[in-house]
mmCIF file of C-alpha atoms in Angstrom:
data_model
loop_
_atom_site.group_PDB
_atom_site.id
_atom_site.type_symbol
_atom_site.label_atom_id
_atom_site.label_comp_id
_atom_site.label_asym_id
_atom_site.label_seq_id
_atom_site.Cartn_x
_atom_site.Cartn_y
_atom_site.Cartn_z
ATOM 1 C CA ASN A 82 -195.936 -35.763 69.236
ATOM 2 C CA GLU A 83 -193.934 -38.673 68.726
ATOM 3 C CA ARG A 84 -196.662 -40.572 67.268
ATOM 4 C CA LYS A 85 -197.376 -37.505 64.966
ATOM 5 C CA PHE A 86 -193.727 -37.550 63.782
ATOM 6 C CA ARG A 87 -194.074 -41.164 63.184
ATOM 7 C CA LEU A 88 -197.004 -40.704 61.133
ATOM 8 C CA LEU A 89 -194.999 -38.102 59.118
ATOM 9 C CA VAL A 90 -192.254 -40.298 58.336
ATOM 10 C CA GLN A 91 -194.503 -43.254 57.469
ATOM 11 C CA GLY A 92 -196.392 -40.852 55.089
ATOM 12 C CA VAL A 93 -193.139 -40.037 53.006
ATOM 13 C CA THR A 94 -193.071 -41.982 49.841
ATOM 14 C CA ASP A 95 -190.260 -39.980 48.114
ATOM 15 C CA TYR A 96 -187.461 -40.893 50.483
ATOM 16 C CA ALA A 97 -186.563 -44.210 52.143
ATOM 17 C CA ILE A 98 -186.515 -43.247 55.823
ATOM 18 C CA TYR A 99 -185.555 -45.769 58.470
ATOM 19 C CA MET A 100 -183.589 -46.609 61.687
ATOM 20 C CA LEU A 101 -180.486 -48.561 62.235
ATOM 21 C CA ASN A 102 -178.968 -49.672 65.451
ATOM 22 C CA SER A 103 -175.510 -48.686 66.178
ATOM 23 C CA GLU A 104 -174.386 -52.074 64.555
ATOM 24 C CA GLY A 105 -176.125 -51.105 61.055
ATOM 25 C CA VAL A 106 -179.162 -53.581 61.885
ATOM 26 C CA ILE A 107 -182.504 -52.114 60.465
ATOM 27 C CA THR A 108 -184.942 -51.254 63.479
ATOM 28 C CA ASN A 109 -187.735 -49.440 61.393
ATOM 29 C CA TRP A 110 -188.922 -48.612 57.723
ATOM 30 C CA ASN A 111 -190.914 -46.104 56.136
ATOM 31 C CA THR A 112 -193.397 -46.533 52.860
ATOM 32 C CA GLY A 113 -190.805 -44.590 50.988
ATOM 33 C CA ALA A 114 -188.283 -47.234 51.923
ATOM 34 C CA ALA A 115 -190.540 -49.973 51.118
ATOM 35 C CA ARG A 116 -191.452 -48.156 47.536
ATOM 36 C CA ILE A 117 -187.690 -47.310 46.672
ATOM 37 C CA LYS A 118 -186.156 -50.551 47.564
ATOM 38 C CA GLY A 119 -188.873 -53.191 47.243
ATOM 39 C CA TYR A 120 -188.842 -54.639 50.608
ATOM 40 C CA SER A 121 -191.418 -54.566 53.100
ATOM 41 C CA GLU A 122 -190.905 -53.735 56.574
ATOM 42 C CA ASP A 123 -191.279 -57.476 57.638
ATOM 43 C CA GLU A 124 -188.639 -58.404 55.106
ATOM 44 C CA VAL A 125 -185.944 -55.958 56.277
ATOM 45 C CA LEU A 126 -186.471 -55.515 60.229
ATOM 46 C CA GLY A 127 -183.427 -57.212 62.004
ATOM 47 C CA LYS A 128 -181.149 -57.086 58.789
ATOM 48 C CA HIS A 129 -178.104 -55.368 58.339
ATOM 49 C CA PHE A 130 -178.583 -52.350 56.120
ATOM 50 C CA SER A 131 -175.481 -53.603 53.705
ATOM 51 C CA VAL A 132 -177.885 -55.643 52.131
ATOM 52 C CA PHE A 133 -178.811 -52.483 49.720
ATOM 53 C CA TYR A 134 -175.259 -52.169 48.655
ATOM 54 C CA THR A 135 -174.021 -53.577 45.376
ATOM 55 C CA PRO A 136 -171.675 -56.653 45.912
ATOM 56 C CA GLU A 137 -168.647 -54.419 44.559
ATOM 57 C CA ASP A 138 -169.314 -51.943 47.503
ATOM 58 C CA ARG A 139 -170.039 -54.539 50.162
ATOM 59 C CA ALA A 140 -166.449 -56.146 49.061
ATOM 60 C CA ALA A 141 -164.628 -52.950 49.262
ATOM 61 C CA GLY A 142 -166.215 -52.494 52.834
ATOM 62 C CA ILE A 143 -168.229 -49.290 51.733
ATOM 63 C CA PRO A 144 -171.099 -49.973 54.568
ATOM 64 C CA ALA A 145 -168.737 -50.302 57.252
ATOM 65 C CA LEU A 146 -167.032 -46.908 56.182
ATOM 66 C CA ALA A 147 -170.062 -45.007 56.019
ATOM 67 C CA LEU A 148 -171.216 -46.318 59.568
ATOM 68 C CA GLU A 149 -167.542 -45.038 60.957
ATOM 69 C CA ARG A 150 -167.759 -41.891 59.235
ATOM 70 C CA ALA A 151 -171.287 -41.010 60.536
ATOM 71 C CA ARG A 152 -170.079 -42.050 63.969
ATOM 72 C CA ARG A 153 -166.877 -39.938 63.717
ATOM 73 C CA ASP A 154 -168.518 -36.837 62.028
ATOM 74 C CA GLY A 155 -172.094 -36.951 63.107
ATOM 75 C CA ARG A 156 -173.003 -37.404 59.549
ATOM 76 C CA TYR A 157 -172.095 -38.928 56.286
ATOM 77 C CA GLU A 158 -173.515 -38.375 52.678
ATOM 78 C CA LEU A 159 -172.720 -40.209 49.384
ATOM 79 C CA GLU A 160 -174.103 -40.978 46.065
ATOM 80 C CA GLY A 161 -173.811 -44.387 44.425
ATOM 81 C CA TRP A 162 -175.451 -47.609 43.233
ATOM 82 C CA ARG A 163 -178.012 -49.625 45.458
ATOM 83 C CA CYS A 164 -179.781 -52.680 44.939
ATOM 84 C CA ARG A 165 -183.758 -52.913 45.044
ATOM 85 C CA LYS A 166 -184.839 -56.418 46.198
ATOM 86 C CA ASP A 167 -185.618 -57.489 42.734
ATOM 87 C CA GLY A 168 -181.973 -57.235 41.863
ATOM 88 C CA THR A 169 -181.974 -53.917 39.672
ATOM 89 C CA ARG A 170 -179.748 -50.927 40.452
ATOM 90 C CA PHE A 171 -180.806 -47.349 41.071
ATOM 91 C CA TRP A 172 -178.489 -44.190 41.535
ATOM 92 C CA ALA A 173 -178.924 -43.134 45.484
ATOM 93 C CA ASN A 174 -178.151 -40.011 47.414
ATOM 94 C CA ALA A 175 -177.987 -41.404 50.933
ATOM 95 C CA VAL A 176 -177.546 -39.557 54.253
ATOM 96 C CA LEU A 177 -176.287 -41.409 57.356
ATOM 97 C CA ASP A 178 -177.178 -39.270 60.518
ATOM 98 C CA ALA A 179 -175.639 -40.468 63.952
ATOM 99 C CA ILE A 180 -178.404 -40.530 66.983
ATOM 100 C CA LEU A 181 -177.072 -39.731 69.952
ATOM 101 C CA ASP A 182 -178.726 -39.865 73.807
ATOM 102 C CA ASP A 183 -178.626 -37.027 75.987
ATOM 103 C CA ASP A 184 -175.248 -37.786 77.161
ATOM 104 C CA GLY A 185 -173.630 -38.238 73.724
ATOM 105 C CA ARG A 186 -173.731 -41.994 73.359
ATOM 106 C CA LEU A 187 -174.632 -43.628 70.312
ATOM 107 C CA LEU A 188 -178.176 -45.105 69.754
ATOM 108 C CA GLY A 189 -178.105 -45.551 66.441
ATOM 109 C CA PHE A 190 -178.463 -43.800 62.889
ATOM 110 C CA ALA A 191 -181.227 -42.283 60.703
ATOM 111 C CA LYS A 192 -180.796 -43.494 57.343
ATOM 112 C CA ILE A 193 -182.717 -41.163 54.390
ATOM 113 C CA THR A 194 -181.998 -42.577 50.826
ATOM 114 C CA ARG A 195 -183.414 -40.723 47.567
ATOM 115 C CA ASP A 196 -183.753 -42.297 44.110
ATOM 116 C CA LEU A 197 -181.956 -39.994 41.894
ATOM 117 C CA SER A 198 -181.863 -42.567 38.741
ATOM 118 C CA GLU A 199 -184.003 -40.163 36.787
ATOM 119 C CA ARG A 200 -182.040 -37.391 37.434
ATOM 120 C CA ARG A 201 -178.783 -39.249 36.746
ATOM 121 C CA GLU A 202 -180.150 -40.601 33.473
ATOM 122 C CA ALA A 203 -181.298 -37.140 32.490
ATOM 123 C CA GLN A 204 -177.640 -35.646 33.171
ATOM 124 C CA LEU A 205 -176.057 -38.652 31.374
ATOM 125 C CA GLU A 206 -178.337 -38.130 28.313
ATOM 126 C CA LEU A 207 -177.581 -34.312 28.483
ATOM 127 C CA GLU A 208 -173.655 -35.203 28.544
ATOM 128 C CA ARG A 209 -174.419 -37.491 25.402
ATOM 129 C CA SER A 210 -176.238 -34.905 23.206
ATOM 130 C CA ARG A 211 -173.495 -32.419 24.527
ATOM 131 C CA GLU A 212 -170.982 -34.925 23.203
ATOM 132 C CA GLN A 213 -172.806 -35.549 20.301
ATOM 133 C CA LEU A 214 -173.005 -31.656 19.253
ATOM 134 C CA VAL A 215 -169.168 -31.342 19.922
ATOM 135 C CA GLN A 216 -168.607 -34.256 17.485
ATOM 136 C CA SER A 217 -170.802 -32.761 14.865
ATOM 137 C CA GLN A 218 -169.181 -29.270 15.286
ATOM 138 C CA LYS A 219 -165.880 -31.216 15.111
ATOM 139 C CA MET A 220 -166.915 -32.902 11.754
ATOM 140 C CA GLU A 221 -168.437 -29.661 10.313
ATOM 141 C CA ALA A 222 -164.911 -27.794 11.187
ATOM 142 C CA ILE A 223 -163.006 -30.782 9.455
ATOM 143 C CA GLY A 224 -165.247 -30.275 6.286
ATOM 144 C CA HIS A 225 -164.794 -26.717 6.167
ATOM 145 C CA LEU A 226 -161.066 -27.043 6.488
ATOM 146 C CA THR A 227 -160.941 -29.714 3.958
ATOM 147 C CA GLY A 228 -163.150 -27.880 1.678
ATOM 148 C CA GLY A 229 -160.912 -24.712 2.554
ATOM 149 C CA LEU A 230 -157.627 -26.877 1.700
ATOM 150 C CA ALA A 231 -159.040 -28.506 -1.274
ATOM 151 C CA HIS A 232 -159.825 -24.810 -2.647
ATOM 152 C CA ASP A 233 -156.415 -23.839 -1.922
ATOM 153 C CA PHE A 234 -154.873 -26.801 -3.325
ATOM 154 C CA ASN A 235 -156.951 -26.536 -6.191
ATOM 155 C CA ASN A 236 -155.895 -22.744 -6.756
ATOM 156 C CA MET A 237 -152.342 -23.946 -6.408
ATOM 157 C CA LEU A 238 -152.971 -26.613 -8.938
ATOM 158 C CA THR A 239 -154.203 -24.121 -11.419
ATOM 159 C CA GLY A 240 -151.396 -21.766 -10.786
ATOM 160 C CA ILE A 241 -148.935 -24.596 -11.319
ATOM 161 C CA SER A 242 -150.793 -26.305 -14.321
ATOM 162 C CA GLY A 243 -150.885 -22.321 -15.857
ATOM 163 C CA SER A 244 -147.134 -22.287 -15.284
ATOM 164 C CA LEU A 245 -146.712 -25.479 -17.016
ATOM 165 C CA GLU A 246 -149.137 -24.510 -19.835
ATOM 166 C CA LEU A 247 -146.763 -21.322 -19.954
ATOM 167 C CA MET A 248 -143.602 -23.119 -20.027
ATOM 168 C CA LYS A 249 -144.811 -25.582 -22.519
ATOM 169 C CA ALA A 250 -145.850 -22.640 -24.689
ATOM 170 C CA ARG A 251 -142.681 -21.100 -24.285
ATOM 171 C CA ARG A 252 -140.396 -24.267 -25.047
ATOM 172 C CA SER A 253 -142.415 -24.979 -28.057
ATOM 173 C CA GLU A 254 -141.563 -21.323 -29.324
ATOM 174 C CA GLU A 255 -137.999 -21.409 -28.317
ATOM 175 C CA HIS A 256 -137.900 -25.043 -30.097
ATOM 176 C CA THR A 257 -139.619 -23.104 -33.204
ATOM 177 C CA SER A 258 -137.541 -20.416 -33.100
ATOM 178 C CA GLU A 259 -134.501 -22.763 -32.719
ATOM 179 C CA LEU A 260 -135.890 -24.618 -35.909
ATOM 180 C CA GLN A 261 -136.381 -21.415 -37.723
ATOM 181 C CA SER A 262 -132.753 -20.258 -37.269
ATOM 182 C CA HIS A 263 -131.407 -23.739 -38.088
ATOM 183 C CA HIS A 264 -132.896 -23.094 -41.375
#
């Protein structure tokens, strides 16, 4: 049964599935982990799982925090950047489960990581196009507004210039009638 389970876990390629001892040192590694993270089993066995974290996250103590939370709550899940062997980063969803023996003592952790880079990229792309749509709608609205204002302003100017023409005409009439009355 355990052999079947091992073969099943080994056969999964979409998820990195691996075990850590209670200190966070990698004790086994599946095909998915090798595919996603780029390390062969030989390269990672005996290494601390923090090697997959970004330097910023390591400096901030995130790996230790993850172990602590999983130890305390039985499970810890988070999303963030992880590093592949070649140094490239991928957006990961990671679940860390505490594995306990029958007496409730911590044996280690099971770690499952999914590469969500494509999904995240699709979400970012969607947000970018949404933002562009909002921008173009704003520009269109501003266009309508300025067009409307120009129209209103034009009407106002037409009114004013009409009034000026009228006043000019009246003044010249008055001027003419004044001249006529002086004669």
